[in-house]
Coordinates of C-alpha atoms and ligand atoms in Angstrom, one line a residue:
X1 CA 142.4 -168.0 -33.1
X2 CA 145.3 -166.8 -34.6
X3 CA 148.8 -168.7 -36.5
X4 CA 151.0 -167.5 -33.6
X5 CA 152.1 -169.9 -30.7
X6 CA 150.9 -167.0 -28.5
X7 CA 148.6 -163.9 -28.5
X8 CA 151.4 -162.2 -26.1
X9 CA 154.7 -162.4 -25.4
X10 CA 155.4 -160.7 -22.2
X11 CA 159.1 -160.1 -21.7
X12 CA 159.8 -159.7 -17.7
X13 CA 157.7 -160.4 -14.8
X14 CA 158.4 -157.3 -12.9
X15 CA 155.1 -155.4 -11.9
X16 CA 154.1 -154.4 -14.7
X17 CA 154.3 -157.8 -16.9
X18 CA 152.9 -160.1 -14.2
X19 CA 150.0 -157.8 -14.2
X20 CA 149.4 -157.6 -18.0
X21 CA 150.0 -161.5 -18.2
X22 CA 147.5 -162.3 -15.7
X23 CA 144.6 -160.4 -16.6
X24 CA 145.3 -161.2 -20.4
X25 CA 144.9 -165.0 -19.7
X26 CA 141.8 -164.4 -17.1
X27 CA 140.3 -162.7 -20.4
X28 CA 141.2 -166.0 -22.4
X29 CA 144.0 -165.0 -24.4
X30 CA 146.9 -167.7 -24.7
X31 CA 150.4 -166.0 -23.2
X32 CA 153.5 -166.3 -22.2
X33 CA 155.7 -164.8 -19.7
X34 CA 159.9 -164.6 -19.9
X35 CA 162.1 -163.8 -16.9
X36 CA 165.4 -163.9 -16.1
X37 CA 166.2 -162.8 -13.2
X38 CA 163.3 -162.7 -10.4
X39 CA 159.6 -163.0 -10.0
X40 CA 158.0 -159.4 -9.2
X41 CA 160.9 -157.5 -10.9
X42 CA 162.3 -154.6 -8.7
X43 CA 159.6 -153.9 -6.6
X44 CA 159.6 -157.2 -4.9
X45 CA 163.3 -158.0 -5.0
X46 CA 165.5 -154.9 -5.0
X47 CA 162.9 -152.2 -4.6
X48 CA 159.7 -150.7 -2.8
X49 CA 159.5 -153.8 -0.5
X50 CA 162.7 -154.4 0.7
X51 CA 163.3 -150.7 1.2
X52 CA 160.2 -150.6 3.2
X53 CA 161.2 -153.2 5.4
X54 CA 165.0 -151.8 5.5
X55 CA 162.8 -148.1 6.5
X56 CA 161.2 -150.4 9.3
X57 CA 164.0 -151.8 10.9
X58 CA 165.6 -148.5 10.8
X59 CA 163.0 -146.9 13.0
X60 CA 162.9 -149.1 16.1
X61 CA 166.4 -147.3 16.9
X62 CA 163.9 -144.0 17.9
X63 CA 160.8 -146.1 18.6
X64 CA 163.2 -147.3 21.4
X65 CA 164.5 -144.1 22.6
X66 CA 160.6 -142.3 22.2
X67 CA 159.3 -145.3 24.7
X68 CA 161.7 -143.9 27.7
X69 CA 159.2 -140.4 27.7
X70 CA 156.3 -143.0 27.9
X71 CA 157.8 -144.3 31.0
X72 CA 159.4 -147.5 29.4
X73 CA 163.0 -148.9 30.1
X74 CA 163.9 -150.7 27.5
X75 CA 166.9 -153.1 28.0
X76 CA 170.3 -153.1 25.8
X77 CA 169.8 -152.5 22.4
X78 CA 171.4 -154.4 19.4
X79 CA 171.0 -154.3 15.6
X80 CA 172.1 -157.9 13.6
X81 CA 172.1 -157.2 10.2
X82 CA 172.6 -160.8 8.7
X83 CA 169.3 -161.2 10.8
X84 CA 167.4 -158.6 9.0
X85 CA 169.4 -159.5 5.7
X86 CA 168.1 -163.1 6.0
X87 CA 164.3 -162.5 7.1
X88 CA 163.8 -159.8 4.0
X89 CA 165.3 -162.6 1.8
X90 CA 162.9 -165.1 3.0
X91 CA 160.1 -162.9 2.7
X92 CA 161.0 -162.2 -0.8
X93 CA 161.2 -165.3 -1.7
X94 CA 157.8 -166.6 -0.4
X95 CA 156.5 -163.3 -2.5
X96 CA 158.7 -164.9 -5.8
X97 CA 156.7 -167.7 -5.3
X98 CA 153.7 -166.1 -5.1
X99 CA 154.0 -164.3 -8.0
X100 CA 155.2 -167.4 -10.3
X101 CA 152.1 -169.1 -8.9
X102 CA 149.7 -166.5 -10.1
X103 CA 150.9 -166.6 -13.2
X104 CA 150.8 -170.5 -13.7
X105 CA 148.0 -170.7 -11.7
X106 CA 146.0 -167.7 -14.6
X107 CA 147.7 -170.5 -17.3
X108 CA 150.4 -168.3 -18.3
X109 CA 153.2 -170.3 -20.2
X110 CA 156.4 -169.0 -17.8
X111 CA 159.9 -169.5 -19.4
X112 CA 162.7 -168.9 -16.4
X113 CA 164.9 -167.2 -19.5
X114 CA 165.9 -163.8 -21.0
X115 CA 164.3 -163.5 -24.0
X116 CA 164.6 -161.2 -27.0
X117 CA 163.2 -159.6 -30.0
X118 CA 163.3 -161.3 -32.7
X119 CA 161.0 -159.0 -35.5
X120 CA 157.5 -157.7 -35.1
X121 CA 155.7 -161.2 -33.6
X122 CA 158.7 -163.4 -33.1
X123 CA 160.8 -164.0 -29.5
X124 CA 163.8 -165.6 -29.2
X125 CA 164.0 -167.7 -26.0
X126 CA 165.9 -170.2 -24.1
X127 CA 167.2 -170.5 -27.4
X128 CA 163.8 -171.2 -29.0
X129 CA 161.8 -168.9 -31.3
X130 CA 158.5 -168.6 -30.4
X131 CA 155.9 -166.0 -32.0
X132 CA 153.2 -163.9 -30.9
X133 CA 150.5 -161.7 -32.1
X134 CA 152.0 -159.4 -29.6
X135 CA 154.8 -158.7 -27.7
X136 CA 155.1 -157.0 -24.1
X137 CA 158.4 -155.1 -23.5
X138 CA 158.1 -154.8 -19.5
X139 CA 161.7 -155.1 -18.9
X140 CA 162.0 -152.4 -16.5
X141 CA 165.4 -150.3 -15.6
X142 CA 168.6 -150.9 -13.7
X143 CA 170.7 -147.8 -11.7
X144 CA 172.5 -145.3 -13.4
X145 CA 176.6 -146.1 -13.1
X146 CA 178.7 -143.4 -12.0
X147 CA 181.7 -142.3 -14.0
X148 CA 184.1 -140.8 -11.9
X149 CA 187.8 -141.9 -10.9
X150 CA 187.2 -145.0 -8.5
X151 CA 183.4 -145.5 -8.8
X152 CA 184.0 -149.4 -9.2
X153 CA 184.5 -149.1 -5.7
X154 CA 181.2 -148.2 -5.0
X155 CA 177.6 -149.8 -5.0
X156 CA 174.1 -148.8 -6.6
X157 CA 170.6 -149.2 -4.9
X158 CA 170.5 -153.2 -6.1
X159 CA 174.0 -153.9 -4.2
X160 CA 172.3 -152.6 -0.8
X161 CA 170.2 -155.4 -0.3
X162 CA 173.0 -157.9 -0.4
X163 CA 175.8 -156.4 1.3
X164 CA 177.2 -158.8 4.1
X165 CA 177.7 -155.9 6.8
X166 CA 176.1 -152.8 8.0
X167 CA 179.0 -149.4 6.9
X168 CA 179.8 -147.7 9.6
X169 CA 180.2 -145.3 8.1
X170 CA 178.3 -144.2 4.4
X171 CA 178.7 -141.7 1.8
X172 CA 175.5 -141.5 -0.3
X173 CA 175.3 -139.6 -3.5
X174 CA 172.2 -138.2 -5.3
X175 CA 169.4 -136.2 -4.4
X176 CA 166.5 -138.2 -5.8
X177 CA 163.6 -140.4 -3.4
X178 CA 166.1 -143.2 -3.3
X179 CA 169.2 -141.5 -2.1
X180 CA 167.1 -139.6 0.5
X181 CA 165.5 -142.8 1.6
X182 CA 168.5 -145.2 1.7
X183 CA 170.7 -142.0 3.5
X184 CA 167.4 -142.7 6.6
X185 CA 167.5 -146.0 6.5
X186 CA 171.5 -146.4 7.2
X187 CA 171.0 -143.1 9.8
X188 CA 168.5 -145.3 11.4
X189 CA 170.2 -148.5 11.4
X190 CA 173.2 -146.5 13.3
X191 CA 175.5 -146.1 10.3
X192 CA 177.1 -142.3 10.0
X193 CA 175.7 -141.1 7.1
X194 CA 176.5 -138.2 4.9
X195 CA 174.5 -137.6 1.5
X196 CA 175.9 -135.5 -1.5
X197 CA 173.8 -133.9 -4.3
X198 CA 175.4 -131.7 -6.9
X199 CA 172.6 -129.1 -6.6
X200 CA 171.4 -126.6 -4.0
X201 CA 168.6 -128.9 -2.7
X202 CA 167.6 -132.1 -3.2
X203 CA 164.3 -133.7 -4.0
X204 CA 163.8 -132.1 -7.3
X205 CA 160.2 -132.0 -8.7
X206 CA 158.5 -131.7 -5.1
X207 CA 157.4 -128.8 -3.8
X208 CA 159.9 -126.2 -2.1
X209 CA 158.2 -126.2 1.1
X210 CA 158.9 -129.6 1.8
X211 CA 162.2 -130.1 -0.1
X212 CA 163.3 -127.4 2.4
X213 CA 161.5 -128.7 5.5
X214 CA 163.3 -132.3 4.9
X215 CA 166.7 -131.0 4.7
X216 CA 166.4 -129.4 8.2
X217 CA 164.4 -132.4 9.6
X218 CA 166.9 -134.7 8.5
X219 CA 170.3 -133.9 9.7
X220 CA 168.2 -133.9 13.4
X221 CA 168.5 -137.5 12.7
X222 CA 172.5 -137.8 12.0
X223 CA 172.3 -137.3 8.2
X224 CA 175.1 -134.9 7.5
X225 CA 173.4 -133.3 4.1
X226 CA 176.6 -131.4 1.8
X227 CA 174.6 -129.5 -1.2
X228 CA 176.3 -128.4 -4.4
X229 CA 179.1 -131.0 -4.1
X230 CA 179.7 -134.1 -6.2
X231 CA 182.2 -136.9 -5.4
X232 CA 185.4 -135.8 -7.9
X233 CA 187.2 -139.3 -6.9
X234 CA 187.1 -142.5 -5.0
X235 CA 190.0 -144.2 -3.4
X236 CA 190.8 -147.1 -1.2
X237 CA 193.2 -147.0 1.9
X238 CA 193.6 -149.6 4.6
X239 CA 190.8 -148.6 6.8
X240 CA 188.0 -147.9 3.8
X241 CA 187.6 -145.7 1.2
X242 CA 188.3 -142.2 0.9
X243 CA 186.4 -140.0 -1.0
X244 CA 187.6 -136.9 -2.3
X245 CA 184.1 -134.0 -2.9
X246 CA 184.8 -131.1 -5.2
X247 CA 184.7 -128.7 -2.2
X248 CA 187.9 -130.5 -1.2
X249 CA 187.1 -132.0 1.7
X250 CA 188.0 -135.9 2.0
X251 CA 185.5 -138.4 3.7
X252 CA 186.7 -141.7 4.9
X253 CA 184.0 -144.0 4.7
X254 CA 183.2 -147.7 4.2
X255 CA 180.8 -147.6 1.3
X256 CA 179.7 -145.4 -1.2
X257 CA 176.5 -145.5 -2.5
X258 CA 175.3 -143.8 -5.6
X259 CA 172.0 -143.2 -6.2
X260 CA 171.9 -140.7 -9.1
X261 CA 168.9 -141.8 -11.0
X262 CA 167.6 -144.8 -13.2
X263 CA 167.4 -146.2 -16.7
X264 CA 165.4 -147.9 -18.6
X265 CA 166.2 -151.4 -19.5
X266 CA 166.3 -151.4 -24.0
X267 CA 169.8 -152.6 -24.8
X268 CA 170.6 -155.8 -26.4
X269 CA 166.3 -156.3 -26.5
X270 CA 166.5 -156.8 -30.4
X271 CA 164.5 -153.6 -30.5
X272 CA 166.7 -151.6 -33.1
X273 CA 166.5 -155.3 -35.7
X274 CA 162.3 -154.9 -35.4
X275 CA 162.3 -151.4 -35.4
X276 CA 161.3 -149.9 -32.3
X277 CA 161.7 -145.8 -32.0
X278 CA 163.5 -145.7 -28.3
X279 CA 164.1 -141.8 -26.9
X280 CA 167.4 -140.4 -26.1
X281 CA 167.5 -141.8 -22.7
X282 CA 167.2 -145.8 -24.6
X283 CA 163.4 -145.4 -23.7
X284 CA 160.7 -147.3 -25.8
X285 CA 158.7 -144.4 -27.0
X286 CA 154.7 -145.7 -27.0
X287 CA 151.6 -143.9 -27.7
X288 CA 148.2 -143.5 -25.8
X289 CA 147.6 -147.7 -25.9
X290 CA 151.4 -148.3 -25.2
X291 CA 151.8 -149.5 -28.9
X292 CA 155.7 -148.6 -30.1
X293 CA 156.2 -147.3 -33.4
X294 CA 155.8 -151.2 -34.4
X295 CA 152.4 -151.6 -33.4
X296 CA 152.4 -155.2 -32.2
X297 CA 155.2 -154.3 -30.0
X298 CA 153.8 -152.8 -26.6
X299 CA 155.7 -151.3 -23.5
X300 CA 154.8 -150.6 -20.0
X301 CA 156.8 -149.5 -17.0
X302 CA 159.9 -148.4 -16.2
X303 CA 161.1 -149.2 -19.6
X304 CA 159.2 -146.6 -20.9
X305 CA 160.4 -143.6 -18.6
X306 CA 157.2 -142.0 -17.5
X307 CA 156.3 -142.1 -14.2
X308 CA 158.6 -145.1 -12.5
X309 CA 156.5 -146.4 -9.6
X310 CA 154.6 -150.2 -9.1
X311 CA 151.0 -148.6 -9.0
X312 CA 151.7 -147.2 -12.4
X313 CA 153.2 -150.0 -13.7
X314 CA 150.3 -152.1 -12.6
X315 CA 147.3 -149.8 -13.9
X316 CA 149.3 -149.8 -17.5
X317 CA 149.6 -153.8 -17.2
X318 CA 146.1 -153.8 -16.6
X319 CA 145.4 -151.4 -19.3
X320 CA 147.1 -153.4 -21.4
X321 CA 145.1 -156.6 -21.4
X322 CA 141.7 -154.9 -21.3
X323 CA 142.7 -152.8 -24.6
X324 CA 143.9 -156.3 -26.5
X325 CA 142.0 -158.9 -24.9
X326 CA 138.7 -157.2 -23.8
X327 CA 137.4 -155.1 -26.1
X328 CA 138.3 -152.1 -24.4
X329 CA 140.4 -149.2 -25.0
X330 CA 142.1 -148.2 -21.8
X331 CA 144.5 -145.2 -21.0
X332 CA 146.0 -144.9 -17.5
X333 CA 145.2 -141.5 -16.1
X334 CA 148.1 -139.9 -15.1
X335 CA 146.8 -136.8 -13.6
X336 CA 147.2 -136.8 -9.7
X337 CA 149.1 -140.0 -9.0
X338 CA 150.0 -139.8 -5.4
X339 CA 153.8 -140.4 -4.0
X340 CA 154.8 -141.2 -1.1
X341 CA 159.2 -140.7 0.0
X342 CA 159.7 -142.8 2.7
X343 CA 162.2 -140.6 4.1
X344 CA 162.5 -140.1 7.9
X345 CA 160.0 -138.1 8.2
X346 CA 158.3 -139.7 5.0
X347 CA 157.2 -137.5 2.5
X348 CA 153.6 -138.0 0.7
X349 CA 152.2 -135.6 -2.0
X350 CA 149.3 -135.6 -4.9
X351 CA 148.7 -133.0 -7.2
X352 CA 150.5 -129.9 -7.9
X353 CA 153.3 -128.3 -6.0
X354 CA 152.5 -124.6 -5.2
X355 CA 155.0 -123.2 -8.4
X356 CA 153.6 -125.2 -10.8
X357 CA 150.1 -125.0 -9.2
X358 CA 151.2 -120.8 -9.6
X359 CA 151.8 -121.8 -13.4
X360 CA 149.0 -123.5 -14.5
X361 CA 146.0 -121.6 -12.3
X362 CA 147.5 -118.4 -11.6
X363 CA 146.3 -116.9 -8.5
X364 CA 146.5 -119.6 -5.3
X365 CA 145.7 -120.3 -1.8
X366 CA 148.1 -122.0 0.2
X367 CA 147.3 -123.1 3.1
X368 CA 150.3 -124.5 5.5
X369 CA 150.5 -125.8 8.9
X370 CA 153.5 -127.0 10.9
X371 CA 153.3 -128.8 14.3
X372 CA 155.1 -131.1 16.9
X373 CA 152.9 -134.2 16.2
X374 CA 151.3 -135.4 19.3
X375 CA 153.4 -138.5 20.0
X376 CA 156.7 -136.2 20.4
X377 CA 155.0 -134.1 23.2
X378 CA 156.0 -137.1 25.6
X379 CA 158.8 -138.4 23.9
X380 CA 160.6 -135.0 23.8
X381 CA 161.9 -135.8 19.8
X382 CA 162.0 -132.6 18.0
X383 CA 160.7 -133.3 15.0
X384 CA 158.2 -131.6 13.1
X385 CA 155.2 -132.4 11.0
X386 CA 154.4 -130.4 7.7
X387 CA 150.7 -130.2 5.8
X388 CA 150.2 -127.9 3.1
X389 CA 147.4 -127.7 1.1
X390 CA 147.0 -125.9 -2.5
X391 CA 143.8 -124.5 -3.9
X392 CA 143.4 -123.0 -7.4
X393 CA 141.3 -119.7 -6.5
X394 CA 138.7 -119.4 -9.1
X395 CA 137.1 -122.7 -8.4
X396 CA 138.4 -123.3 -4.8
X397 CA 139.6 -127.2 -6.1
X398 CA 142.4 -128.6 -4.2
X399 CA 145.2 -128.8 -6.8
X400 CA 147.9 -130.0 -4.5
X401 CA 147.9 -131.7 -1.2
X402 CA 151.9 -132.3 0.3
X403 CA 153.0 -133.8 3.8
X404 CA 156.0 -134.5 6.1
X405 CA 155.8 -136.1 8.8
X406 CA 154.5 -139.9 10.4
X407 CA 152.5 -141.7 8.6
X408 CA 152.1 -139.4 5.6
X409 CA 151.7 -142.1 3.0
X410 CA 149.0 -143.5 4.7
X411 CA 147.0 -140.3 5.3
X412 CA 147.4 -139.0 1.9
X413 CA 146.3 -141.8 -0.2
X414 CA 142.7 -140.8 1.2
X415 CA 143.4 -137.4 0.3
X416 CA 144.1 -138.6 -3.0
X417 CA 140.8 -139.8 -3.6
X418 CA 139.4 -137.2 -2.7
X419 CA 141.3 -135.3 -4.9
X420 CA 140.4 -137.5 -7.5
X421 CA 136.8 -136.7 -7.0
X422 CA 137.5 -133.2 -7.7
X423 CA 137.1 -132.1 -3.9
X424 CA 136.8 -128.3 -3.0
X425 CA 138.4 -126.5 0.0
X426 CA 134.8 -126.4 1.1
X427 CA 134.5 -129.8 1.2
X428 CA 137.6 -130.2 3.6
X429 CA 136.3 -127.5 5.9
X430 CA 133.1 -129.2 6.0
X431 CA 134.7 -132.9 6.4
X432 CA 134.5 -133.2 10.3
X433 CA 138.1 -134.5 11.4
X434 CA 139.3 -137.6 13.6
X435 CA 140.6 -136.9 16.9
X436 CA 143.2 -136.6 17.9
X437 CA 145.2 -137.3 14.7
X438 CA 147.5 -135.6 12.8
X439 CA 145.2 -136.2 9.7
X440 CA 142.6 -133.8 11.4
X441 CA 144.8 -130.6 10.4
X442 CA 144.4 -131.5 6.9
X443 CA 140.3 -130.5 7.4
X444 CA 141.1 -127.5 9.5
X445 CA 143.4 -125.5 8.1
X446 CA 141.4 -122.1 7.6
X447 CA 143.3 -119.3 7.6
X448 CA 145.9 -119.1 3.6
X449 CA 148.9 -117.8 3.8
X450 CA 149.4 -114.0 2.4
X451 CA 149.7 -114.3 -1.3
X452 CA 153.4 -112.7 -2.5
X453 CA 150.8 -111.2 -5.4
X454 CA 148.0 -109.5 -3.5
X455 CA 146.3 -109.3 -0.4
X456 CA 142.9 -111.2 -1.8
X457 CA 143.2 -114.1 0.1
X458 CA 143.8 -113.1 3.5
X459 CA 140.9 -110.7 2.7
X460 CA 138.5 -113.2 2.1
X461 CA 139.5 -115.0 4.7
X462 CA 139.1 -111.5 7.2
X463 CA 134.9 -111.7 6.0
Ligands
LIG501 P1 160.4 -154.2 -13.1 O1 159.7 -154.4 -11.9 O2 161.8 -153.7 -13.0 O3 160.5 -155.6 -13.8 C1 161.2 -155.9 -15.0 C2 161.6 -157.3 -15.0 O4 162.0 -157.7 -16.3 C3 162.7 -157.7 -14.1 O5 162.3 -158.8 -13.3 C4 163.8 -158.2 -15.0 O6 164.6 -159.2 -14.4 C5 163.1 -158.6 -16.2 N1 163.8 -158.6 -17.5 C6 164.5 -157.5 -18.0 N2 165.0 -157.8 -19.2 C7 164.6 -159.1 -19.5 C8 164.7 -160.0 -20.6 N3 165.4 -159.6 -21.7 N4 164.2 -161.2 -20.6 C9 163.5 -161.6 -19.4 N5 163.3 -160.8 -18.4 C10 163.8 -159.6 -18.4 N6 157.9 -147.7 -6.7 C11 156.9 -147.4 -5.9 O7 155.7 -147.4 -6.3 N7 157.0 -147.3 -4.5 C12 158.2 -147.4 -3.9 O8 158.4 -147.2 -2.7 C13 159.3 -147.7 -4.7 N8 160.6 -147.8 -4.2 C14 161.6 -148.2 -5.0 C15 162.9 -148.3 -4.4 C16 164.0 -148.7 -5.2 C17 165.3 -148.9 -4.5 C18 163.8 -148.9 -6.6 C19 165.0 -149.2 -7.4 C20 162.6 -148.7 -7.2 C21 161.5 -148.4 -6.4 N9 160.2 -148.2 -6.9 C22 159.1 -147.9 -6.1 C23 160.0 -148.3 -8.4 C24 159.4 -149.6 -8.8 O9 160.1 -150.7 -8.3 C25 159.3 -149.7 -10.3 O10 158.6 -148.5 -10.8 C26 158.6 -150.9 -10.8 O11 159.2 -152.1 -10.3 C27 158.5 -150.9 -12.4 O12 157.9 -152.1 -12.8 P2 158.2 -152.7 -14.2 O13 157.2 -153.8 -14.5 O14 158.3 -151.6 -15.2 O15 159.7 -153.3 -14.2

């Protein structure tokens, strides 16, 4: 056993730092956990689950309309939002409680404090120091703040979850998952919604197919999308705000929301007094075993700026306590970690987009398919559904495997596995599909789209 109170410190019980706690203790390791804000971190609180909820809610507006082609009637229609407001906040809480009981319930030592960085094994606490032969930086990251003329007039992601009214009217700005998400939920929820993004289409980072197929799919829904714009100013009047975009045009509007990225949470940590080599963007720089340049100081998550999503957070929690506690090594693998946008349509994706699938293999297939899902045959909605599949040519693997349309997270996270398991196109063709299903496209698509290089493909696919 060692001199130190603990074996590890974990600072911040967001997803990642629950994760790492817990498993450390199962493996016998005596730790402690410090948080100051909320059990589950940003997932649970200010995140992926109250978004997901908020995306809910804002669907039954359509649901209810769709029914009518079904031959339903369905009476007046009403949306209370102190009543969605207050059941997300209950359900949040019984999943704080949740999490602080798996942690007391694994023996982890919980201090409800914000704790800091003393030097390489010691913590400062509730203003106690306590020392570790490790210590955990899982603090996470907080929205990016605007800078513009009148921005403290506006909110960021975390403020949406608490605000007392629904905006009639909403200006979001950014171009990123969250801005496209929050600009569906407020379209759904009846708001009228605009969404800025400074370049000429948003979504960065996914593939062009679908960044292109959401931008048509979503004004359908009342989101009234303005491309290479940013706000220049914000002002107040008597009836809102007004906010003035560099094309000139004015929008009156009752909130504005940025949502123009994330960062990761390293100030004021103690880190520079012990040491610890942060990146440009304040992020702890770690290395294979998510050691910091001070090797008894680890990081995980969102503070370290890799990939910012739970799952990932999670696996390098995990990876965490098996490498100290268990005797073995672990690396998260952070090839073909699906995504999922829960725009409206949702977005899901794994793999490589068709340019960067271009750049790494050379010569591609594509295959593509888009369709009126089945459900809006009756209820007359014209929305379309988008499945493209990418497969590296010289070995016919599936490099890339991108959807729009309903239920796309769910039907991609089995593509994913597949995926995983190295799956060939063959091995689609020869999965026999469910029927009827949308998924069912995914395992007939036959004929790939004429290569812009040559005419091999559509050759091959002539035999
Ligand atoms: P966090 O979960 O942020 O936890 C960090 C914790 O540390 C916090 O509880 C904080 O209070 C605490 N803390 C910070 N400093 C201190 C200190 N000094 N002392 C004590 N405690 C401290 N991911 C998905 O996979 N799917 C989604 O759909 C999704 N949707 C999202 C939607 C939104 C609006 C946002 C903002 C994020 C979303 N994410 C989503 C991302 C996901 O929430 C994060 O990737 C994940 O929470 C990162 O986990 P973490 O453990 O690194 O940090």
């Amino acid at each position: 056993m060692s001199h130190y109170d603990y074996d590890l410190f974990v600072i911040g019980a967001g997803s990642g730092g629950v994760r790492a706690a817990r498993f450390s203790a199962g493996y016998g390791a005596r730790v402690a956990i410090a948080e100051e804000r909320f059990f589950g971190g940003t997932c649970v609180n200010i995140g992926c689950v109250p978004k997901k909820l908020m995306v809910y809610a804002s669907h039954f507006s359509e649901d209810f309309e769709d029914a009518a082609g079904y031959g339903w009637t369905v009476g007046e229609r009403r949306f209370d939002w102190p009543t969605l407001i207050a059941n997300k906040d209950r359900e949040i809480a019984r999943l704080n409680g949740i999490y602080q009981r798996l942690l007391t319930g694994a023996g982890v030592e919980v201090f409800e404090a914000r704790a800091t960085v003393v030097d390489a094994h010691t913590v400062e606490v509730g203003g106690r120091k306590v020392t570790a032969a490790n210590i955990l930086v899982a603090t996470g990251g907080r929205p990016v703040r605007a800078r513009e003329p009148g921005c403290e007039l506006s909110i960021v992601s975390d403020d949406v979850f608490y605000l007392d009214r629904l905006p009639e009217r909403i200006l979001v700005a950014g171009g990123g998952y969250i801005a496209v998400e929050f600009a569906g939920v407020f379209a759904g929820l009846g708001s009228q919604v605009t969404q800025i993004y400074r370049g000429p289409l948003f979504l960065r980072g996914f593939d062009a197919d679908v960044r292109a197929f959401l931008a048509e799919e979503m004004p359908k829904k009342g989101v009234d999308l303005v491309f290479n714009e940013i706000i220049e100013k914000i002002e107040k009047t008597s009836n809102g705000l007004a906010a003035t975009l560099t094309g000139g045009k004015v929008l009156e509007v009752d909130q504005v929301l940025y949502a123009i990225g994330r960062q990761p949470n390293s100030e004021d940590l103690g880190l520079d007094r012990a040491g610890v080599e942060l990146s440009g963007m304040g992020a702890v720089k770690v290395d294979e075993h998510y050691r910091s340049s001070v090797p008894s100081i680890l990081a995980i998550g969102d503070v370290t700026d890799r990939i910012q999503l739970t799952p990932v957070a999670l696996a390098e929690g995990m990876a965490v306590a098996r490498t100290l506690f268990n005797d073995e090594p672990t690396t998260v693998d952070y090839r073909d970690v699906p995504s999922a946008v829960f725009s409206q349509p949702p977005i899901a994706s794994v793999g490589l987009t068709e340019e960067a699938a271009r750049e790494k293999h050379g010569a591609v297939d594509v295959f593509r398919s888009s369709f009126t899902p089945m459900k809006h045959t009756l209820s007359g909605r014209d929305e379309k559904t988008l499945m493209k599949l990418i497969v590296e040519r010289a070995g016919q693997k599936v490099v890339g495997v991108h959807m729009v349309g309903l239920d796309a997270a769910e039907i991609v996270q089995g593509l994913a596995v597949a995926m995983k398991a190295g799956a060939t196109k063959a091995d689609f063709d020869r999965t026999i599909g469910i029927h009827p299903s949308a998924a069912e496209e995914f395992v007939t698509m036959r004929q790939p789209l004429p290569d812009p290089e040559d005419g091999q493909a559509a050759a091959r696919a002539a035999e």
